[in-house]
Tab-separated table of C-alpha atoms and ligand atoms in Angstrom:
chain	number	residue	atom	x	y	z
A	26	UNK	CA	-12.821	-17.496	-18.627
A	27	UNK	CA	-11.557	-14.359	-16.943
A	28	UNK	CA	-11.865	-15.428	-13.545
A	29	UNK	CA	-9.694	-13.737	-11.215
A	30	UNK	CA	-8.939	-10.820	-13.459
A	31	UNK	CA	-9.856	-7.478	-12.034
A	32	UNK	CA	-10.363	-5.090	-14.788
A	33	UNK	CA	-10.839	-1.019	-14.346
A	34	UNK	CA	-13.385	0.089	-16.973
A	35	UNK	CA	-12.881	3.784	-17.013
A	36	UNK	CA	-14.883	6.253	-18.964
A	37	UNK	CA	-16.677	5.435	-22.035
A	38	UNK	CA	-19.920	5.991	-23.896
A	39	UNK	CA	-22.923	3.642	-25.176
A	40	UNK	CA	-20.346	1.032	-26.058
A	41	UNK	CA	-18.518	0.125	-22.813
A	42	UNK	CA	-21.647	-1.317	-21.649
A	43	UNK	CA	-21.365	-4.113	-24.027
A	44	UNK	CA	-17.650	-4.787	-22.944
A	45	UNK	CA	-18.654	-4.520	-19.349
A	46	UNK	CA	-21.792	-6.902	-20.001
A	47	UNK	CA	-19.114	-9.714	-22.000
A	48	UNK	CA	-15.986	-9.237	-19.725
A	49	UNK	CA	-18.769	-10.031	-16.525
A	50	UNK	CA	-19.881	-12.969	-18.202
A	51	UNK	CA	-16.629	-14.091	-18.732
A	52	UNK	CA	-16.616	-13.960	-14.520
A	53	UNK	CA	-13.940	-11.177	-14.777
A	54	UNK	CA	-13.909	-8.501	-11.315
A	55	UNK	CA	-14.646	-5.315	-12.987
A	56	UNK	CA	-14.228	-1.597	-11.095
A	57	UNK	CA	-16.541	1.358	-13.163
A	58	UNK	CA	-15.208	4.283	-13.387
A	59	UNK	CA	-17.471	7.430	-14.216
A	60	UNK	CA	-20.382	5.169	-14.059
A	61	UNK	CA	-21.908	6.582	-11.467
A	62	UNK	CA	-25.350	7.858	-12.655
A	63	UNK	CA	-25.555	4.394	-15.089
A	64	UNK	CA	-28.937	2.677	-13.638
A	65	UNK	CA	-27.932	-0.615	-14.701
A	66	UNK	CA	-26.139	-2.566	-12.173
A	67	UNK	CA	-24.082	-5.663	-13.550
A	68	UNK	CA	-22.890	-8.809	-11.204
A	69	UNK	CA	-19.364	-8.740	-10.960
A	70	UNK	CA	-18.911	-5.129	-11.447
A	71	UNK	CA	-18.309	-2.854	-9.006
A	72	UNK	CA	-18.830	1.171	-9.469
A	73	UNK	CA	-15.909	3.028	-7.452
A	74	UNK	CA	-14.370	6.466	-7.756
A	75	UNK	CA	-10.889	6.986	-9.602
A	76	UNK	CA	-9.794	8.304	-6.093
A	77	UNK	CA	-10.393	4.964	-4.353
A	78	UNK	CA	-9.406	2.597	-7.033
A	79	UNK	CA	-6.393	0.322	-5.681
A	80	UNK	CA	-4.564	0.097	-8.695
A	81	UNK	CA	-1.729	-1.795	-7.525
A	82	UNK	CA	-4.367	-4.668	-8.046
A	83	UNK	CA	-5.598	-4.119	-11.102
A	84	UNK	CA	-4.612	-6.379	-13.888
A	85	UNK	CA	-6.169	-4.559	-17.128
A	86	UNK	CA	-7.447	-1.188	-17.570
A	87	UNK	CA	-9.710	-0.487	-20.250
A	88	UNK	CA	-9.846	3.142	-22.089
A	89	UNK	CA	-12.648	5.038	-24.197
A	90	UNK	CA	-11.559	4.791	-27.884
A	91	UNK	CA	-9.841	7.923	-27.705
A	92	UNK	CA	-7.954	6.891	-24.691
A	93	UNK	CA	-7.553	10.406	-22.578
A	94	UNK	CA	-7.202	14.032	-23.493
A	95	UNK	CA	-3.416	15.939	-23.453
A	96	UNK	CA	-4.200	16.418	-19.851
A	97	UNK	CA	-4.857	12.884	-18.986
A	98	UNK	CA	-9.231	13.599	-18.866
A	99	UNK	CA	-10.946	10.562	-19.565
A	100	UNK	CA	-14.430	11.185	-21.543
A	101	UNK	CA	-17.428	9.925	-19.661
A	102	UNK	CA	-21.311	10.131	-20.493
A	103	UNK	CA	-22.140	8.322	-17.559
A	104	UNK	CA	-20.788	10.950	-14.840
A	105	UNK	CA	-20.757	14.336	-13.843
A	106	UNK	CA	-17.157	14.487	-12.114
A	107	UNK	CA	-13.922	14.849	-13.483
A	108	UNK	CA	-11.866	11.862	-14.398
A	109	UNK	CA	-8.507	11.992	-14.607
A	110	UNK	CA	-5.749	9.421	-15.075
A	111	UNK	CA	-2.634	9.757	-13.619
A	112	UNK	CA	1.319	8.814	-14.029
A	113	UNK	CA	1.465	7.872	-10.526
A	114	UNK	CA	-1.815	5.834	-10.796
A	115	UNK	CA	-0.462	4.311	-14.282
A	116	UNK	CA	3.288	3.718	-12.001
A	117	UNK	CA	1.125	2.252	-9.167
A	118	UNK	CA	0.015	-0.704	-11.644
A	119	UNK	CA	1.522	-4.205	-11.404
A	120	UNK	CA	4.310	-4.113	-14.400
A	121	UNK	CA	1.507	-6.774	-16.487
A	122	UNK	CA	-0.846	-4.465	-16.317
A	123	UNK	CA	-1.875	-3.906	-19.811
A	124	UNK	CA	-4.024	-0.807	-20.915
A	125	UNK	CA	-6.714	-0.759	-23.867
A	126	UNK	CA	-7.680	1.741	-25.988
A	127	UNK	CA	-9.125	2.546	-29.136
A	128	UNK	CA	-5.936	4.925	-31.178
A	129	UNK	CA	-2.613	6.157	-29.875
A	130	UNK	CA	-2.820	9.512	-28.059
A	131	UNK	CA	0.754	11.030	-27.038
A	132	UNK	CA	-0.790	12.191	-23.562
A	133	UNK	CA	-1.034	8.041	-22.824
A	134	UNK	CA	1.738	6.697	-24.542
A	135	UNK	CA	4.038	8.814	-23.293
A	136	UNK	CA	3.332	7.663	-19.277
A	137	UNK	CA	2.639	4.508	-20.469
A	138	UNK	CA	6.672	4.309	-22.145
A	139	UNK	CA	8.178	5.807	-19.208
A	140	UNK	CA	5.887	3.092	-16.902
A	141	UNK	CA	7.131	0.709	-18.946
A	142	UNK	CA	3.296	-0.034	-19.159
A	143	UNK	CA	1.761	-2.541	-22.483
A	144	UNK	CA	-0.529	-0.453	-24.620
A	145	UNK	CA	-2.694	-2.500	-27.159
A	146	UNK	CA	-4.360	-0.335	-29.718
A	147	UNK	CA	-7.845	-2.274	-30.809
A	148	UNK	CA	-8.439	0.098	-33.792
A	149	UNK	CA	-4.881	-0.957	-35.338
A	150	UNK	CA	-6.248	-4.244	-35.275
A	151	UNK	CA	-7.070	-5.009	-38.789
A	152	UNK	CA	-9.968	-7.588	-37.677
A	153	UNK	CA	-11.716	-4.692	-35.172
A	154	UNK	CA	-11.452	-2.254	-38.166
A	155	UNK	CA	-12.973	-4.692	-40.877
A	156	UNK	CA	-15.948	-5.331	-38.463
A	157	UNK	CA	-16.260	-1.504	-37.538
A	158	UNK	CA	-16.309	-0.553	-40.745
A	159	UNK	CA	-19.625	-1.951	-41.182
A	160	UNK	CA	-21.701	0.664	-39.087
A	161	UNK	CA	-19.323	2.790	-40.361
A	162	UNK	CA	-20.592	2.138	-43.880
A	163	UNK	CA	-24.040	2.334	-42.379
A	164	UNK	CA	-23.677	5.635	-40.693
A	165	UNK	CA	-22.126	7.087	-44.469
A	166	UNK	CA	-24.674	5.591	-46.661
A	167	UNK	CA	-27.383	7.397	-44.335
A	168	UNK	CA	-25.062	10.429	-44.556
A	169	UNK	CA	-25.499	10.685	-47.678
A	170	UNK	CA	-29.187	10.269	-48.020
A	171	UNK	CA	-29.654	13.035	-44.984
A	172	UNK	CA	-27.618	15.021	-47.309
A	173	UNK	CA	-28.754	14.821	-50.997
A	174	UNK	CA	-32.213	15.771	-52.667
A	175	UNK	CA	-31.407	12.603	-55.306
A	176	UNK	CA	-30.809	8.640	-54.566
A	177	UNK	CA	-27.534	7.037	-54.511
A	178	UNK	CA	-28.282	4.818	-56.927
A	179	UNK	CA	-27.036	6.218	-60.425
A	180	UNK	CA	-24.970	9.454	-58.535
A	181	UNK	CA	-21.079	9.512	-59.227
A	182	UNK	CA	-19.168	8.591	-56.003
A	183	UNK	CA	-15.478	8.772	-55.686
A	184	UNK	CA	-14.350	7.168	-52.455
A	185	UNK	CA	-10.793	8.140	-51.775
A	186	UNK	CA	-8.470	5.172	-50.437
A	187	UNK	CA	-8.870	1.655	-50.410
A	188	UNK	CA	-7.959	1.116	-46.531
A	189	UNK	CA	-10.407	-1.263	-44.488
A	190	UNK	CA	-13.160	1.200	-44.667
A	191	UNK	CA	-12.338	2.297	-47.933
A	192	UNK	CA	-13.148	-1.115	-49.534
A	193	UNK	CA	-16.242	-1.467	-47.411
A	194	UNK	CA	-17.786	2.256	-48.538
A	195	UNK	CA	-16.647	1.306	-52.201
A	196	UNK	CA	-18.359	-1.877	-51.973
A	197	UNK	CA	-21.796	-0.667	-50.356
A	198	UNK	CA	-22.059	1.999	-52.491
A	199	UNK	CA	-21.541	0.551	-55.619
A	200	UNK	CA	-24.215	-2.373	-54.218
A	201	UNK	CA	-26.404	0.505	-54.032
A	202	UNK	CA	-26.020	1.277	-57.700
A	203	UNK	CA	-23.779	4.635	-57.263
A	204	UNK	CA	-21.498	4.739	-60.217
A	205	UNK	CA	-18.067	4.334	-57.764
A	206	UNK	CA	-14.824	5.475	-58.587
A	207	UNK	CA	-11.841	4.682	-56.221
A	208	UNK	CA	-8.577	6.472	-56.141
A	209	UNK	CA	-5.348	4.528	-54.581
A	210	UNK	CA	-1.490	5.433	-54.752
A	211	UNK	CA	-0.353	1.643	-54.631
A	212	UNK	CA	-0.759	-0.610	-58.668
A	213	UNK	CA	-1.860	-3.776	-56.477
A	214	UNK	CA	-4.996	-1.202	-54.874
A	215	UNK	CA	-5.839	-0.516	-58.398
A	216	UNK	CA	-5.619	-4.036	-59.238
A	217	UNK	CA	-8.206	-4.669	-56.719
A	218	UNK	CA	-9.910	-1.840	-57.632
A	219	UNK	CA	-10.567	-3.331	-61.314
A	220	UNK	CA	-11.108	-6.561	-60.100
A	221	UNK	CA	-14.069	-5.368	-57.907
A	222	UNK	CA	-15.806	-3.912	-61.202
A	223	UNK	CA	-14.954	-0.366	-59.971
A	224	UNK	CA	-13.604	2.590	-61.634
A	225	UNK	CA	-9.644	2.902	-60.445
A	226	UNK	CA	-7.850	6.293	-60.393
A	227	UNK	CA	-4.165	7.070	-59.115
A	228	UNK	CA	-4.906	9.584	-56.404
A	229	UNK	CA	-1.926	12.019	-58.189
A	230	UNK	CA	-5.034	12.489	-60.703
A	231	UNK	CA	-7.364	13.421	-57.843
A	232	UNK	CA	-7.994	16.883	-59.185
A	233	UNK	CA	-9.233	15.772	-62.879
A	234	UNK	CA	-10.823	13.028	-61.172
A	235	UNK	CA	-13.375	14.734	-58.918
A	236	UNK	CA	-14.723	17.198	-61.908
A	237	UNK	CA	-18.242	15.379	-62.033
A	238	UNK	CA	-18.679	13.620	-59.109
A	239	UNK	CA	-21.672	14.150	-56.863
A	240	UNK	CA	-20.251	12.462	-53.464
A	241	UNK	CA	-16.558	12.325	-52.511
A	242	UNK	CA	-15.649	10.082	-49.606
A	243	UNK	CA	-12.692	10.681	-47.932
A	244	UNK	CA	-10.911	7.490	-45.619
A	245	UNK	CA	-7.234	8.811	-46.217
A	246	UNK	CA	-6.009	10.684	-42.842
A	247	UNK	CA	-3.896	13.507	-44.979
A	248	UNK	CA	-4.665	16.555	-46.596
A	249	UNK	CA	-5.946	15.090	-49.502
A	250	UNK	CA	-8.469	16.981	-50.721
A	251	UNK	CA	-6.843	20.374	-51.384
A	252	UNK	CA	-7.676	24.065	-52.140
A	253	UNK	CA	-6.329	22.827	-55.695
A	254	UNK	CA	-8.866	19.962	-55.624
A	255	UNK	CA	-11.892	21.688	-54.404
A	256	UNK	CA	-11.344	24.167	-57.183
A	257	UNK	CA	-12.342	21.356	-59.624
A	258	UNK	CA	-15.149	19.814	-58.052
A	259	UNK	CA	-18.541	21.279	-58.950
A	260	UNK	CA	-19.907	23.287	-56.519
A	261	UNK	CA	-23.482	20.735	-55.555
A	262	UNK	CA	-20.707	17.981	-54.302
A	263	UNK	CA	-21.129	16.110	-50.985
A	264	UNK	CA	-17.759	15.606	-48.859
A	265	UNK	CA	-18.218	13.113	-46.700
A	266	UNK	CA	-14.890	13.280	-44.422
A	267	UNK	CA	-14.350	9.864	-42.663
A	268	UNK	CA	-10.584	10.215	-42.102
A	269	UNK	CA	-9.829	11.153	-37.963
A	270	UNK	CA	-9.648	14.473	-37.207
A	271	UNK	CA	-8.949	16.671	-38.824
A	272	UNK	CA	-9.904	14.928	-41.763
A	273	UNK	CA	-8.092	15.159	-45.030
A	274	UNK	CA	-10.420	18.223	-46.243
A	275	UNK	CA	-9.308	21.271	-46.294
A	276	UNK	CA	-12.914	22.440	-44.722
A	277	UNK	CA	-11.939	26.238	-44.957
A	278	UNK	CA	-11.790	26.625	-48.403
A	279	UNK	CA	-14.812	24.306	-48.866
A	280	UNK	CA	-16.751	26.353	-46.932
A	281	UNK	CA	-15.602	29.435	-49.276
A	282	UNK	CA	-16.621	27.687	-52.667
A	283	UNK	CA	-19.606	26.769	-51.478
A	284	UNK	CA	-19.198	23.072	-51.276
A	285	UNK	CA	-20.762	21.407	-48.400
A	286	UNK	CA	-18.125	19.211	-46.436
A	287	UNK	CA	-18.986	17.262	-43.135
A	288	UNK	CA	-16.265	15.722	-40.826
A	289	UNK	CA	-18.178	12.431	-39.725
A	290	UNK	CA	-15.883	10.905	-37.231
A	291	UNK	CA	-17.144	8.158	-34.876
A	292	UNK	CA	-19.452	6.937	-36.785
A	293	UNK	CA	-19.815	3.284	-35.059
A	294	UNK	CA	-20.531	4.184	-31.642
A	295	UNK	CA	-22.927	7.118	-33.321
A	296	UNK	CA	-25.170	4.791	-35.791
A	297	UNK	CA	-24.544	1.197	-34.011
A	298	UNK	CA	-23.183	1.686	-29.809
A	299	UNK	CA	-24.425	-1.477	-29.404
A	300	UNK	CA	-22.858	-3.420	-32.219
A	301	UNK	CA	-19.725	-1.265	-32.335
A	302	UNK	CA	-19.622	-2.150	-28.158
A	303	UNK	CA	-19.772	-6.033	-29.260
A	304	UNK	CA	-17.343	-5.383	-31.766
A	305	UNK	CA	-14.913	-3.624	-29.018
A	306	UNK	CA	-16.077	-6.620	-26.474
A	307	UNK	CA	-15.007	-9.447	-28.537
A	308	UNK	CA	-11.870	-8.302	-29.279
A	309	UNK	CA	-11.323	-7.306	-25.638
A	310	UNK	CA	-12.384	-10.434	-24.546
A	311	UNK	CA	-10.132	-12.643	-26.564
A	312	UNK	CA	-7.180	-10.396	-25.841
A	313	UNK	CA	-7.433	-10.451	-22.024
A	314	UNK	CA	-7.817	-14.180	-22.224
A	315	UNK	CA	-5.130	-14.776	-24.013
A	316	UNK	CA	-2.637	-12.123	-21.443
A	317	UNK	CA	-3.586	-14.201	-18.624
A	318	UNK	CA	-2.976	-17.368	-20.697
A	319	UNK	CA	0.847	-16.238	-21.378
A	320	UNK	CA	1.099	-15.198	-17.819
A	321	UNK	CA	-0.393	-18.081	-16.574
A	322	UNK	CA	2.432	-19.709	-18.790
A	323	UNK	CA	5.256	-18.081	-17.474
A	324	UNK	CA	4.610	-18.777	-14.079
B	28	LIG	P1	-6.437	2.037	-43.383
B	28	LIG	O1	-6.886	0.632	-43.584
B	28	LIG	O2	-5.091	2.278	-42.830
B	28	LIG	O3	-6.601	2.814	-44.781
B	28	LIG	C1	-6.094	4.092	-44.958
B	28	LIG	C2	-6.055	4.391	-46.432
B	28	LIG	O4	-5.498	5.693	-46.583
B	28	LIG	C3	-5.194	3.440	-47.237
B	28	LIG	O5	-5.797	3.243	-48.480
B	28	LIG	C4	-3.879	4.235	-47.396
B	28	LIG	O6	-3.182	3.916	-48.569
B	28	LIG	C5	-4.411	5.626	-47.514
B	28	LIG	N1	-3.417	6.623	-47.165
B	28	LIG	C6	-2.873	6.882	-45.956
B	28	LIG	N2	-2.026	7.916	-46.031
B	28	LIG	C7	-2.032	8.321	-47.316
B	28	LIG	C8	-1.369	9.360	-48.020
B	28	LIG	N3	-0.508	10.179	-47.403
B	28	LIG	N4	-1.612	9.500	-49.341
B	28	LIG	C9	-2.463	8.685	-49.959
B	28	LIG	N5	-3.119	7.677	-49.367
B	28	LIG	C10	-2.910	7.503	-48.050
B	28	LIG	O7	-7.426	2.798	-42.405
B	28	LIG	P2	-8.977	2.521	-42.231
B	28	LIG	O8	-9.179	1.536	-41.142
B	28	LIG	O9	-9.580	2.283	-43.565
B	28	LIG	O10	-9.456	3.932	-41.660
B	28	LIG	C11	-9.369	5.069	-42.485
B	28	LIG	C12	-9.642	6.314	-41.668
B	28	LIG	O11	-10.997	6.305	-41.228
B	28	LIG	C13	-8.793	6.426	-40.404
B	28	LIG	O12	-8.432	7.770	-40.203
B	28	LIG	C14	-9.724	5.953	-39.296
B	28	LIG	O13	-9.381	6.493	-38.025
B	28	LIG	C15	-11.021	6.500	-39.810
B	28	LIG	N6	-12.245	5.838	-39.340
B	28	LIG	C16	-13.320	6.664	-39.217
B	28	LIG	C17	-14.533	6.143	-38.838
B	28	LIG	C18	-15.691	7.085	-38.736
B	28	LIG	O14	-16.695	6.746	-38.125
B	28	LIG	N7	-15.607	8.243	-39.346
B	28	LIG	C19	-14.670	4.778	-38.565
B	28	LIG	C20	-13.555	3.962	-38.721
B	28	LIG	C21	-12.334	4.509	-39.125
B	28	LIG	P3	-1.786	3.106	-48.524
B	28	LIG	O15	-2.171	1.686	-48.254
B	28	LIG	O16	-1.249	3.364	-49.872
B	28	LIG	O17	-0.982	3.700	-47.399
């Protein structure tokens, strides 16, 4: 249990509810931040303004995925005003304060290094990715079908790394009977790539690889898929670009040949809010319990 804890939930979409609706049952204070025009009221949680939040109390703060913009905005659908964090509201923290968020984002780390401030990144967390890649797979597979005039099954897919979501998009897809190639830089990826009954490719061969393929998925965040590359691939392939922004496509030249490419970033909270807010919430729950254990510890 979390009792005792006061937590600042600031920002968010669709999928902080489900961390606000676990870290409340957990009997954890909670301040909203930009929740303002949210209907739903939740015991234990508190809506306040950034302005009035006493931070010098507050033993967690909990981030939107992508943490803040490079001028410290925090995204919020549930509000109207402007929400910034601070360095003198991050400063103002008790030195356990310990601040969640989704991916690094230099705006953030930065105050947080020269706060001396913990950061904990959930998305590095290899369990939170395996279990978000699921609706990620989800939100490609339907992708792909919004996308084509011809099924899955029996279409040549190349899925380019073999990362957490990698595997899972290899996997679904070939469950769906797509003829799946995967291309990998490292022998023990294209180990697993044989032993999974797929088609394994060293990604240095990308360009001779892609020359019949119907739907390339990209999960590698680097420029991977060329000018050079796009010059081989026939002009009716799909790019589905997974990677974070930018991508690993270069979209320009796509666009040019004729190739239709789609960025599809945030997938989870797009396809599945609520389970990819559960996924977030478990995680978060489990991680703040085990904070106040240590501290509890050391004093
Ligand atoms: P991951 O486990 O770290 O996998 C990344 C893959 O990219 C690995 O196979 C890695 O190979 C490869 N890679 C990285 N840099 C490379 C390079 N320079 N050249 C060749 N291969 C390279 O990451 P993940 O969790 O699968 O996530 C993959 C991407 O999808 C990330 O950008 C993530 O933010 C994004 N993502 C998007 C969504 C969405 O909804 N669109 C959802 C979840 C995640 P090595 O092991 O050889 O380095």
């Amino acid at each position: 249990m979390l009792t005792g804890m006061q937590i600042a939930v600031i920002g968010g979409d669709a999928r902080q509810l489900e961390v606000v609706r676990k870290l409340t049952e957990l009997d954890a204070k909670l301040l909203l931040v930009g929740f303002e025009q949210l209907d739903h009221a939740f015991t234990g949680a508190v809506k306040e303004k950034m302005e009035d939040v006493n931070f010098a109390e507050v033993d967690s703060v909990i981030l939107p995925v992508r943490g803040t913009d490079p001028d410290g905005k925090v995204e919020t659908i549930f509000s109207n005003e402007q929400v910034i964090l601070t360095k003198e509201m991050i400063q103002s923290t008790p030195p356990h304060c310990t601040f969640y968020t989704g991916i690094s984002q230099p705006y953030l780390e930065d105050l947080l290094i020269e706060a001396n401030r913990k950061q904990i990144l959930l998305f590095e967390r290899d369990d939170v990715a395996i279990y978000n890649s699921i609706p990620t797979v989800e939100g490609t597979i339907m992708m792909a079908i919004q996308h084509t005039d011809y099924t899955i099954h029996g279409s040549s897919v190349a899925v380019l790394g073999l990362g957490r979501v990698g595997m899972s998009v290899a996997r679904a897809f070939h469950a769906l009977g797509a003829k799946v190639k995967v291309g990998a830089r490292k022998s023990e990826d294209i180990a697993r790539i044989t032993e999974m009954s797929l088609q394994p490719f060293y990604l240095n061969q990308l360009t001779q690889e892609v020359k019949e393929t119907d739907i390339v998925i990209n999960t590698i965040p680097f420029p991977i898929i060329t000018s050079m590359v796009l010059a081989h691939m026939p002009v009716h392939t799909l790019i589905i670009d997974l990677a974070s922004k930018p991508g690993g496509t270069d979209f320009r030249f796509a666009e040019k040949r004729g190739i239709k490419a789609l960025l599809a970033p945030s997938l989870p909270g797009i396809v599945a809010p609520k389970t990819a807010g559960q996924i977030l919430a478990n995680a978060l729950g489990q991680l703040i319990q085990e904070d106040l254990t240590q501290r509890k510890g050391k004093n």
